[in-house]
Amino acid sequence: MRIIKRKKDIEAFVERNKEMGLKIGFAPTMGALHAGHISLYAAARKENDLVISSIFVNPTQFNNPEDLEKYPRDVESDLQLLRESGFVDAVYLPEIADLYPEGLATKNYDFGGLENEMEGKFRPGHFNGVGTVVEELFRQVKPDNAYFGDKDYQQLAIVKKLAAQVNPQISIHGVGIHREENGLAMSSRNQRLTADQRAAAKLIFETLNKVNDWFRIITVPEINRRVKAIFDAEKDMQLEYFEIADEETLQQTDFFYKDRSYRAFLVVFVGDVRLIDNLHLD
Ligand code: PAF
């Protein structure tokens, strides 16, 4: 596996491989890799000749400086995991200057309103940061296919819009949520949970499954009330938001329309660790 550190080197590497007609699959990450990431690479491996990943903790998408500071970083063990997976041909480890040659500024995107829902409300500026870094990574890596986890479902929807706006040749693929045995969605942030918190956090997926049982049987306001009550009863967990939203527009709904599909979205603080999850309702 090749380790590439500078913009000029990734660009030269990509150009050489493009000249040979190789199809490139790309999965950008912020490191602290886990089995969820490996499933992105496995999907990329099946559909491409060359698989590239990047590891870069992107400062502009953190609206909370403490979250950025505490974000887990361990490049050596990430590289080890990448090698062991056998799915990845090259990993790009850029410096800030490779992605932000003019300093840490972000672009202002219009993603048709998707950016103002959920994470957009609670993490102002987050999607401008994601958009700016992903657009630049796409420019340098020039993938044919790019892979993102369904766990950050809103991010996936936004990246699809971004690619359509800036580089429609890139196909964006969502990869299903990878879960721990107890149902907790895999996340780099899980590393910051104590064993007790990790066990308790199974409540998140259990609650999403309850919501699925209630779907189209109980009214949305009543579901909202029940979810709030579940987390209000937990002293170490704090519900930041729960929403049932239209899967396409991501707008919160108060009513289940027959011909629309819906997904439940939830963000919970377990101690000071912010966990996000979602479930398609059927
Ligand atoms: O999902 C992530 O890890 C990040 O948001 C991404 C897409 C790598 C951009 O920094």
PDB file of C-alpha atoms and ligand atoms in Angstrom:
ATOM      1  CA  MET A   1       0.000   0.000   0.000  1.00  0.00           C
ATOM      2  CA  ARG A   2       1.339   3.353  -1.015  1.00  0.00           C
ATOM      3  CA  ILE A   3       1.386   6.248   1.460  1.00  0.00           C
ATOM      4  CA  ILE A   4       1.122   9.607  -0.258  1.00  0.00           C
ATOM      5  CA  LYS A   5       1.569  12.819   1.665  1.00  0.00           C
ATOM      6  CA  ARG A   6       1.587  15.758  -0.708  1.00  0.00           C
ATOM      7  CA  LYS A   7      -0.884  17.212  -3.190  1.00  0.00           C
ATOM      8  CA  LYS A   8       1.590  17.091  -6.074  1.00  0.00           C
ATOM      9  CA  ASP A   9       2.289  13.397  -5.383  1.00  0.00           C
ATOM     10  CA  ILE A  10      -1.360  12.325  -5.231  1.00  0.00           C
ATOM     11  CA  GLU A  11      -2.047  14.258  -8.417  1.00  0.00           C
ATOM     12  CA  ALA A  12       0.888  12.593 -10.215  1.00  0.00           C
ATOM     13  CA  PHE A  13      -0.163   9.159  -8.916  1.00  0.00           C
ATOM     14  CA  VAL A  14      -3.755   9.656 -10.066  1.00  0.00           C
ATOM     15  CA  GLU A  15      -2.662  10.954 -13.452  1.00  0.00           C
ATOM     16  CA  ARG A  16      -0.405   7.938 -14.101  1.00  0.00           C
ATOM     17  CA  ASN A  17      -3.197   5.533 -13.232  1.00  0.00           C
ATOM     18  CA  LYS A  18      -5.817   7.444 -15.219  1.00  0.00           C
ATOM     19  CA  GLU A  19      -3.522   7.304 -18.262  1.00  0.00           C
ATOM     20  CA  MET A  20      -3.549   3.511 -17.937  1.00  0.00           C
ATOM     21  CA  GLY A  21      -7.351   3.656 -17.987  1.00  0.00           C
ATOM     22  CA  LEU A  22      -7.798   2.457 -14.392  1.00  0.00           C
ATOM     23  CA  LYS A  23     -11.075   3.124 -12.614  1.00  0.00           C
ATOM     24  CA  ILE A  24     -10.565   4.832  -9.247  1.00  0.00           C
ATOM     25  CA  GLY A  25     -12.681   4.232  -6.143  1.00  0.00           C
ATOM     26  CA  PHE A  26     -12.242   6.684  -3.273  1.00  0.00           C
ATOM     27  CA  ALA A  27     -13.296   6.706   0.378  1.00  0.00           C
ATOM     28  CA  PRO A  28     -12.330   9.874   2.268  1.00  0.00           C
ATOM     29  CA  THR A  29     -12.113   9.536   6.058  1.00  0.00           C
ATOM     30  CA  MET A  30     -11.009  11.397   9.151  1.00  0.00           C
ATOM     31  CA  GLY A  31      -9.138   8.347  10.441  1.00  0.00           C
ATOM     32  CA  ALA A  32      -9.687   6.410  13.688  1.00  0.00           C
ATOM     33  CA  LEU A  33     -10.691   3.680  11.283  1.00  0.00           C
ATOM     34  CA  HIS A  34     -13.015   0.826  12.204  1.00  0.00           C
ATOM     35  CA  ALA A  35     -14.971  -1.970  10.542  1.00  0.00           C
ATOM     36  CA  GLY A  36     -17.453   0.565   9.140  1.00  0.00           C
ATOM     37  CA  HIS A  37     -14.667   2.157   7.101  1.00  0.00           C
ATOM     38  CA  ILE A  38     -13.458  -1.255   5.978  1.00  0.00           C
ATOM     39  CA  SER A  39     -16.912  -1.908   4.521  1.00  0.00           C
ATOM     40  CA  LEU A  40     -16.484   1.247   2.369  1.00  0.00           C
ATOM     41  CA  TYR A  41     -13.185  -0.097   1.023  1.00  0.00           C
ATOM     42  CA  ALA A  42     -14.694  -3.547   0.441  1.00  0.00           C
ATOM     43  CA  ALA A  43     -17.457  -1.945  -1.646  1.00  0.00           C
ATOM     44  CA  ALA A  44     -14.893   0.160  -3.534  1.00  0.00           C
ATOM     45  CA  ARG A  45     -12.683  -2.888  -4.189  1.00  0.00           C
ATOM     46  CA  LYS A  46     -15.517  -4.700  -5.986  1.00  0.00           C
ATOM     47  CA  GLU A  47     -16.222  -1.886  -8.428  1.00  0.00           C
ATOM     48  CA  ASN A  48     -12.843  -0.282  -9.176  1.00  0.00           C
ATOM     49  CA  ASP A  49      -9.321  -1.091 -10.354  1.00  0.00           C
ATOM     50  CA  LEU A  50      -7.643   1.147  -7.823  1.00  0.00           C
ATOM     51  CA  VAL A  51      -8.850   2.016  -4.303  1.00  0.00           C
ATOM     52  CA  ILE A  52      -7.662   5.196  -2.611  1.00  0.00           C
ATOM     53  CA  SER A  53      -8.522   6.390   0.879  1.00  0.00           C
ATOM     54  CA  SER A  54      -7.634   9.637   2.572  1.00  0.00           C
ATOM     55  CA  ILE A  55      -7.173  10.412   6.235  1.00  0.00           C
ATOM     56  CA  PHE A  56      -7.548  14.044   7.198  1.00  0.00           C
ATOM     57  CA  VAL A  57      -9.239  15.490  10.280  1.00  0.00           C
ATOM     58  CA  ASN A  58     -10.888  18.449   8.635  1.00  0.00           C
ATOM     59  CA  PRO A  59     -10.865  21.439  11.025  1.00  0.00           C
ATOM     60  CA  THR A  60     -13.460  23.460   9.109  1.00  0.00           C
ATOM     61  CA  GLN A  61     -16.290  20.987   9.685  1.00  0.00           C
ATOM     62  CA  PHE A  62     -16.017  21.145  13.481  1.00  0.00           C
ATOM     63  CA  ASN A  63     -18.159  23.885  14.941  1.00  0.00           C
ATOM     64  CA  ASN A  64     -17.000  22.910  18.419  1.00  0.00           C
ATOM     65  CA  PRO A  65     -13.227  23.374  19.072  1.00  0.00           C
ATOM     66  CA  GLU A  66     -13.289  20.839  21.919  1.00  0.00           C
ATOM     67  CA  ASP A  67     -14.771  18.195  19.609  1.00  0.00           C
ATOM     68  CA  LEU A  68     -11.949  18.856  17.122  1.00  0.00           C
ATOM     69  CA  GLU A  69      -9.320  18.655  19.838  1.00  0.00           C
ATOM     70  CA  LYS A  70     -10.709  15.401  21.261  1.00  0.00           C
ATOM     71  CA  TYR A  71     -11.294  13.740  17.888  1.00  0.00           C
ATOM     72  CA  PRO A  72      -9.365  10.427  18.056  1.00  0.00           C
ATOM     73  CA  ARG A  73      -6.196  10.307  15.963  1.00  0.00           C
ATOM     74  CA  ASP A  74      -3.902   7.317  15.517  1.00  0.00           C
ATOM     75  CA  VAL A  75      -2.435   7.212  12.034  1.00  0.00           C
ATOM     76  CA  GLU A  76      -0.109   4.270  12.736  1.00  0.00           C
ATOM     77  CA  SER A  77      -2.919   1.948  13.783  1.00  0.00           C
ATOM     78  CA  ASP A  78      -5.050   3.256  10.881  1.00  0.00           C
ATOM     79  CA  LEU A  79      -2.287   2.322   8.436  1.00  0.00           C
ATOM     80  CA  GLN A  80      -1.991  -1.085  10.033  1.00  0.00           C
ATOM     81  CA  LEU A  81      -5.736  -1.691   9.664  1.00  0.00           C
ATOM     82  CA  LEU A  82      -5.653  -0.509   6.045  1.00  0.00           C
ATOM     83  CA  ARG A  83      -2.778  -2.874   5.243  1.00  0.00           C
ATOM     84  CA  GLU A  84      -4.513  -5.782   6.963  1.00  0.00           C
ATOM     85  CA  SER A  85      -7.758  -5.167   5.092  1.00  0.00           C
ATOM     86  CA  GLY A  86      -5.950  -5.673   1.801  1.00  0.00           C
ATOM     87  CA  PHE A  87      -8.577  -3.511   0.038  1.00  0.00           C
ATOM     88  CA  VAL A  88      -6.665  -0.253  -0.319  1.00  0.00           C
ATOM     89  CA  ASP A  89      -3.925   0.511  -2.862  1.00  0.00           C
ATOM     90  CA  ALA A  90      -3.018   3.997  -1.687  1.00  0.00           C
ATOM     91  CA  VAL A  91      -3.720   6.243   1.256  1.00  0.00           C
ATOM     92  CA  TYR A  92      -3.470  10.009   1.030  1.00  0.00           C
ATOM     93  CA  LEU A  93      -2.432  11.824   4.221  1.00  0.00           C
ATOM     94  CA  PRO A  94      -2.531  15.497   3.255  1.00  0.00           C
ATOM     95  CA  GLU A  95      -1.381  18.413   5.375  1.00  0.00           C
ATOM     96  CA  ILE A  96      -3.670  21.413   5.869  1.00  0.00           C
ATOM     97  CA  ALA A  97      -1.767  23.343   3.171  1.00  0.00           C
ATOM     98  CA  ASP A  98      -2.418  20.589   0.604  1.00  0.00           C
ATOM     99  CA  LEU A  99      -6.167  21.053   0.948  1.00  0.00           C
ATOM    100  CA  TYR A 100      -6.376  24.675   2.071  1.00  0.00           C
ATOM    101  CA  PRO A 101      -3.538  26.493   0.268  1.00  0.00           C
ATOM    102  CA  GLU A 102      -5.171  29.822   1.112  1.00  0.00           C
ATOM    103  CA  GLY A 103      -5.879  29.130   4.769  1.00  0.00           C
ATOM    104  CA  LEU A 104      -8.794  27.533   6.554  1.00  0.00           C
ATOM    105  CA  ALA A 105     -11.657  29.262   4.744  1.00  0.00           C
ATOM    106  CA  THR A 106     -14.803  27.504   3.546  1.00  0.00           C
ATOM    107  CA  LYS A 107     -17.027  28.023   0.539  1.00  0.00           C
ATOM    108  CA  ASN A 108     -20.711  28.789   0.965  1.00  0.00           C
ATOM    109  CA  TYR A 109     -22.827  26.109  -0.640  1.00  0.00           C
ATOM    110  CA  ASP A 110     -26.448  25.938  -1.607  1.00  0.00           C
ATOM    111  CA  PHE A 111     -27.548  22.320  -1.496  1.00  0.00           C
ATOM    112  CA  GLY A 112     -31.185  23.143  -2.147  1.00  0.00           C
ATOM    113  CA  GLY A 113     -32.031  23.419   1.543  1.00  0.00           C
ATOM    114  CA  LEU A 114     -30.651  20.009   2.615  1.00  0.00           C
ATOM    115  CA  GLU A 115     -27.876  21.855   4.436  1.00  0.00           C
ATOM    116  CA  ASN A 116     -30.359  23.658   6.704  1.00  0.00           C
ATOM    117  CA  GLU A 117     -31.980  20.569   8.195  1.00  0.00           C
ATOM    118  CA  MET A 118     -30.876  18.585  11.272  1.00  0.00           C
ATOM    119  CA  GLU A 119     -27.044  18.724  11.446  1.00  0.00           C
ATOM    120  CA  GLY A 120     -27.253  22.043   9.614  1.00  0.00           C
ATOM    121  CA  LYS A 121     -29.306  23.493  12.477  1.00  0.00           C
ATOM    122  CA  PHE A 122     -27.224  22.031  15.274  1.00  0.00           C
ATOM    123  CA  ARG A 123     -23.756  22.373  13.709  1.00  0.00           C
ATOM    124  CA  PRO A 124     -23.709  25.720  11.902  1.00  0.00           C
ATOM    125  CA  GLY A 125     -21.129  25.805   9.105  1.00  0.00           C
ATOM    126  CA  HIS A 126     -20.550  22.039   9.292  1.00  0.00           C
ATOM    127  CA  PHE A 127     -21.661  21.271   5.743  1.00  0.00           C
ATOM    128  CA  ASN A 128     -19.735  24.172   4.252  1.00  0.00           C
ATOM    129  CA  GLY A 129     -16.644  22.579   5.839  1.00  0.00           C
ATOM    130  CA  VAL A 130     -17.524  19.121   4.548  1.00  0.00           C
ATOM    131  CA  GLY A 131     -18.326  20.483   1.080  1.00  0.00           C
ATOM    132  CA  THR A 132     -15.089  22.476   0.863  1.00  0.00           C
ATOM    133  CA  VAL A 133     -12.825  19.578   1.821  1.00  0.00           C
ATOM    134  CA  VAL A 134     -14.674  16.939  -0.225  1.00  0.00           C
ATOM    135  CA  GLU A 135     -14.699  19.180  -3.309  1.00  0.00           C
ATOM    136  CA  GLU A 136     -10.924  19.683  -3.010  1.00  0.00           C
ATOM    137  CA  LEU A 137     -10.288  15.978  -2.389  1.00  0.00           C
ATOM    138  CA  PHE A 138     -12.389  15.118  -5.447  1.00  0.00           C
ATOM    139  CA  ARG A 139     -10.373  17.637  -7.481  1.00  0.00           C
ATOM    140  CA  GLN A 140      -7.090  15.988  -6.456  1.00  0.00           C
ATOM    141  CA  VAL A 141      -8.103  12.300  -6.423  1.00  0.00           C
ATOM    142  CA  LYS A 142     -10.462  12.432  -9.445  1.00  0.00           C
ATOM    143  CA  PRO A 143     -12.372   9.296  -8.496  1.00  0.00           C
ATOM    144  CA  ASP A 144     -14.862   7.533 -10.730  1.00  0.00           C
ATOM    145  CA  ASN A 145     -16.716   6.291  -7.658  1.00  0.00           C
ATOM    146  CA  ALA A 146     -16.746   7.638  -4.116  1.00  0.00           C
ATOM    147  CA  TYR A 147     -18.043   5.856  -1.018  1.00  0.00           C
ATOM    148  CA  PHE A 148     -19.667   7.323   2.098  1.00  0.00           C
ATOM    149  CA  GLY A 149     -21.391   5.686   5.064  1.00  0.00           C
ATOM    150  CA  ASP A 150     -25.175   5.797   5.518  1.00  0.00           C
ATOM    151  CA  LYS A 151     -24.559   6.643   9.178  1.00  0.00           C
ATOM    152  CA  ASP A 152     -24.038  10.250   8.120  1.00  0.00           C
ATOM    153  CA  TYR A 153     -27.071  10.078   5.877  1.00  0.00           C
ATOM    154  CA  GLN A 154     -27.439  13.849   5.544  1.00  0.00           C
ATOM    155  CA  GLN A 155     -23.764  14.162   4.600  1.00  0.00           C
ATOM    156  CA  LEU A 156     -24.276  11.468   1.948  1.00  0.00           C
ATOM    157  CA  ALA A 157     -27.251  13.375   0.497  1.00  0.00           C
ATOM    158  CA  ILE A 158     -25.210  16.576   0.475  1.00  0.00           C
ATOM    159  CA  VAL A 159     -22.183  14.955  -1.160  1.00  0.00           C
ATOM    160  CA  LYS A 160     -24.491  13.636  -3.912  1.00  0.00           C
ATOM    161  CA  LYS A 161     -25.665  17.211  -4.533  1.00  0.00           C
ATOM    162  CA  LEU A 162     -22.101  18.509  -4.405  1.00  0.00           C
ATOM    163  CA  ALA A 163     -20.882  15.955  -6.942  1.00  0.00           C
ATOM    164  CA  ALA A 164     -23.827  16.762  -9.229  1.00  0.00           C
ATOM    165  CA  GLN A 165     -22.860  20.453  -9.014  1.00  0.00           C
ATOM    166  CA  VAL A 166     -19.086  20.261  -9.334  1.00  0.00           C
ATOM    167  CA  ASN A 167     -18.236  16.906 -10.881  1.00  0.00           C
ATOM    168  CA  PRO A 168     -21.169  14.924 -12.276  1.00  0.00           C
ATOM    169  CA  GLN A 169     -18.841  12.166 -13.585  1.00  0.00           C
ATOM    170  CA  ILE A 170     -18.288  10.968 -10.020  1.00  0.00           C
ATOM    171  CA  SER A 171     -20.817   8.372  -8.818  1.00  0.00           C
ATOM    172  CA  ILE A 172     -21.541   8.608  -5.113  1.00  0.00           C
ATOM    173  CA  HIS A 173     -22.342   5.387  -3.269  1.00  0.00           C
ATOM    174  CA  GLY A 174     -23.888   5.000   0.178  1.00  0.00           C
ATOM    175  CA  VAL A 175     -22.752   2.016   2.213  1.00  0.00           C
ATOM    176  CA  GLY A 176     -25.005   0.549   4.939  1.00  0.00           C
ATOM    177  CA  ILE A 177     -24.372   1.266   8.615  1.00  0.00           C
ATOM    178  CA  HIS A 178     -21.981  -1.150  10.294  1.00  0.00           C
ATOM    179  CA  ARG A 179     -22.997  -1.891  13.880  1.00  0.00           C
ATOM    180  CA  GLU A 180     -21.371  -3.269  17.019  1.00  0.00           C
ATOM    181  CA  GLU A 181     -22.870  -6.501  18.345  1.00  0.00           C
ATOM    182  CA  ASN A 182     -25.191  -4.527  20.634  1.00  0.00           C
ATOM    183  CA  GLY A 183     -26.469  -2.445  17.704  1.00  0.00           C
ATOM    184  CA  LEU A 184     -24.437   0.712  18.370  1.00  0.00           C
ATOM    185  CA  ALA A 185     -23.504   2.283  15.018  1.00  0.00           C
ATOM    186  CA  MET A 186     -19.745   2.096  14.471  1.00  0.00           C
ATOM    187  CA  SER A 187     -18.123   5.491  14.765  1.00  0.00           C
ATOM    188  CA  SER A 188     -14.655   6.841  15.400  1.00  0.00           C
ATOM    189  CA  ARG A 189     -16.177   8.660  18.371  1.00  0.00           C
ATOM    190  CA  ASN A 190     -17.083   5.332  20.042  1.00  0.00           C
ATOM    191  CA  GLN A 191     -13.409   5.086  21.069  1.00  0.00           C
ATOM    192  CA  ARG A 192     -14.106   7.865  23.555  1.00  0.00           C
ATOM    193  CA  LEU A 193     -16.865   5.928  25.344  1.00  0.00           C
ATOM    194  CA  THR A 194     -16.215   4.008  28.550  1.00  0.00           C
ATOM    195  CA  ALA A 195     -17.251   0.335  28.572  1.00  0.00           C
ATOM    196  CA  ASP A 196     -20.405   1.262  30.535  1.00  0.00           C
ATOM    197  CA  GLN A 197     -21.289   4.076  28.158  1.00  0.00           C
ATOM    198  CA  ARG A 198     -20.766   1.820  25.160  1.00  0.00           C
ATOM    199  CA  ALA A 199     -23.127  -0.764  26.667  1.00  0.00           C
ATOM    200  CA  ALA A 200     -25.711   1.886  27.553  1.00  0.00           C
ATOM    201  CA  ALA A 201     -25.545   3.402  24.067  1.00  0.00           C
ATOM    202  CA  LYS A 202     -27.347   0.365  22.661  1.00  0.00           C
ATOM    203  CA  LEU A 203     -30.475   2.288  23.669  1.00  0.00           C
ATOM    204  CA  ILE A 204     -30.020   4.424  20.542  1.00  0.00           C
ATOM    205  CA  PHE A 205     -30.554   1.592  18.075  1.00  0.00           C
ATOM    206  CA  GLU A 206     -33.187  -0.016  20.289  1.00  0.00           C
ATOM    207  CA  THR A 207     -35.113   3.240  20.218  1.00  0.00           C
ATOM    208  CA  LEU A 208     -34.825   3.533  16.437  1.00  0.00           C
ATOM    209  CA  ASN A 209     -36.226   0.013  16.148  1.00  0.00           C
ATOM    210  CA  LYS A 210     -39.128   0.927  18.413  1.00  0.00           C
ATOM    211  CA  VAL A 211     -39.816   3.906  16.169  1.00  0.00           C
ATOM    212  CA  ASN A 212     -39.904   1.521  13.237  1.00  0.00           C
ATOM    213  CA  ASP A 213     -42.476  -0.626  15.084  1.00  0.00           C
ATOM    214  CA  TRP A 214     -44.603   2.474  15.676  1.00  0.00           C
ATOM    215  CA  PHE A 215     -44.239   3.721  12.084  1.00  0.00           C
ATOM    216  CA  ARG A 216     -47.623   4.408  10.428  1.00  0.00           C
ATOM    217  CA  ILE A 217     -49.417   3.056  13.538  1.00  0.00           C
ATOM    218  CA  ILE A 218     -48.807   5.884  16.001  1.00  0.00           C
ATOM    219  CA  THR A 219     -48.862   9.578  15.123  1.00  0.00           C
ATOM    220  CA  VAL A 220     -45.563  11.409  14.617  1.00  0.00           C
ATOM    221  CA  PRO A 221     -46.094  13.813  17.575  1.00  0.00           C
ATOM    222  CA  GLU A 222     -46.763  10.810  19.848  1.00  0.00           C
ATOM    223  CA  ILE A 223     -43.625   9.025  18.563  1.00  0.00           C
ATOM    224  CA  ASN A 224     -41.636  12.208  19.198  1.00  0.00           C
ATOM    225  CA  ARG A 225     -43.019  12.360  22.746  1.00  0.00           C
ATOM    226  CA  ARG A 226     -42.159   8.723  23.459  1.00  0.00           C
ATOM    227  CA  VAL A 227     -38.595   9.049  22.160  1.00  0.00           C
ATOM    228  CA  LYS A 228     -38.042  12.140  24.274  1.00  0.00           C
ATOM    229  CA  ALA A 229     -39.401  10.298  27.337  1.00  0.00           C
ATOM    230  CA  ILE A 230     -37.024   7.362  26.732  1.00  0.00           C
ATOM    231  CA  PHE A 231     -33.960   9.614  26.832  1.00  0.00           C
ATOM    232  CA  ASP A 232     -35.297  11.914  29.561  1.00  0.00           C
ATOM    233  CA  ALA A 233     -35.242   8.844  31.808  1.00  0.00           C
ATOM    234  CA  GLU A 234     -31.481   8.371  31.233  1.00  0.00           C
ATOM    235  CA  LYS A 235     -29.284  10.522  33.412  1.00  0.00           C
ATOM    236  CA  ASP A 236     -26.092   9.967  31.375  1.00  0.00           C
ATOM    237  CA  MET A 237     -27.655  10.525  27.973  1.00  0.00           C
ATOM    238  CA  GLN A 238     -28.963  13.678  26.453  1.00  0.00           C
ATOM    239  CA  LEU A 239     -31.089  13.719  23.335  1.00  0.00           C
ATOM    240  CA  GLU A 240     -29.949  16.557  21.086  1.00  0.00           C
ATOM    241  CA  TYR A 241     -32.569  15.900  18.449  1.00  0.00           C
ATOM    242  CA  PHE A 242     -34.898  13.241  17.132  1.00  0.00           C
ATOM    243  CA  GLU A 243     -36.674  13.734  13.838  1.00  0.00           C
ATOM    244  CA  ILE A 244     -38.621  11.681  11.390  1.00  0.00           C
ATOM    245  CA  ALA A 245     -37.811  13.183   8.026  1.00  0.00           C
ATOM    246  CA  ASP A 246     -38.675  12.633   4.399  1.00  0.00           C
ATOM    247  CA  GLU A 247     -35.843  10.513   2.991  1.00  0.00           C
ATOM    248  CA  GLU A 248     -35.422  12.729  -0.053  1.00  0.00           C
ATOM    249  CA  THR A 249     -35.954  16.298   1.173  1.00  0.00           C
ATOM    250  CA  LEU A 250     -34.761  15.550   4.727  1.00  0.00           C
ATOM    251  CA  GLN A 251     -37.532  17.808   5.967  1.00  0.00           C
ATOM    252  CA  GLN A 252     -39.072  16.877   9.265  1.00  0.00           C
ATOM    253  CA  THR A 253     -42.578  15.493   8.916  1.00  0.00           C
ATOM    254  CA  ASP A 254     -45.567  15.665  11.246  1.00  0.00           C
ATOM    255  CA  PHE A 255     -47.539  13.200   9.236  1.00  0.00           C
ATOM    256  CA  PHE A 256     -46.835  10.034   7.224  1.00  0.00           C
ATOM    257  CA  TYR A 257     -47.889  10.571   3.623  1.00  0.00           C
ATOM    258  CA  LYS A 258     -48.666   7.388   1.691  1.00  0.00           C
ATOM    259  CA  ASP A 259     -46.337   7.861  -1.249  1.00  0.00           C
ATOM    260  CA  ARG A 260     -43.258   9.169   0.630  1.00  0.00           C
ATOM    261  CA  SER A 261     -40.492   7.249   2.377  1.00  0.00           C
ATOM    262  CA  TYR A 262     -39.176   8.216   5.775  1.00  0.00           C
ATOM    263  CA  ARG A 263     -36.159   7.802   7.977  1.00  0.00           C
ATOM    264  CA  ALA A 264     -35.711   8.389  11.704  1.00  0.00           C
ATOM    265  CA  PHE A 265     -32.683  10.479  12.725  1.00  0.00           C
ATOM    266  CA  LEU A 266     -31.304  10.804  16.193  1.00  0.00           C
ATOM    267  CA  VAL A 267     -28.381  12.490  17.930  1.00  0.00           C
ATOM    268  CA  VAL A 268     -27.565  11.704  21.538  1.00  0.00           C
ATOM    269  CA  PHE A 269     -24.799  12.848  23.845  1.00  0.00           C
ATOM    270  CA  VAL A 270     -23.484   9.958  25.914  1.00  0.00           C
ATOM    271  CA  GLY A 271     -21.397  11.800  28.485  1.00  0.00           C
ATOM    272  CA  ASP A 272     -19.694  14.369  26.257  1.00  0.00           C
ATOM    273  CA  VAL A 273     -19.554  12.114  23.195  1.00  0.00           C
ATOM    274  CA  ARG A 274     -21.956  13.051  20.416  1.00  0.00           C
ATOM    275  CA  LEU A 275     -23.400   9.980  18.675  1.00  0.00           C
ATOM    276  CA  ILE A 276     -25.486  10.037  15.508  1.00  0.00           C
ATOM    277  CA  ASP A 277     -27.641   7.291  14.008  1.00  0.00           C
ATOM    278  CA  ASN A 278     -30.567   6.783  11.656  1.00  0.00           C
ATOM    279  CA  LEU A 279     -32.896   4.088  10.384  1.00  0.00           C
ATOM    280  CA  HIS A 280     -34.995   3.718   7.270  1.00  0.00           C
ATOM    281  CA  LEU A 281     -38.623   3.161   8.317  1.00  0.00           C
ATOM    282  CA  ASP A 282     -40.535   0.371   6.681  1.00  0.00           C
TER     283      ASP A 282
HETATM  284  O1  PAF B   1     -17.394  11.458   7.119  1.00  0.00           O
HETATM  285  C1  PAF B   1     -16.238  11.891   7.313  1.00  0.00           C
HETATM  286  O2  PAF B   1     -15.377  11.224   7.836  1.00  0.00           O
HETATM  287  C2  PAF B   1     -15.903  13.322   6.899  1.00  0.00           C
HETATM  288  O3  PAF B   1     -17.016  14.146   7.062  1.00  0.00           O
HETATM  289  C3  PAF B   1     -15.345  13.432   5.464  1.00  0.00           C
HETATM  290  C4  PAF B   1     -16.362  12.993   4.442  1.00  0.00           C
HETATM  291  C5  PAF B   1     -14.095  12.575   5.355  1.00  0.00           C
HETATM  292  C6  PAF B   1     -14.966  14.879   5.168  1.00  0.00           C
HETATM  293  O4  PAF B   1     -14.010  15.353   6.047  1.00  0.00           O
END
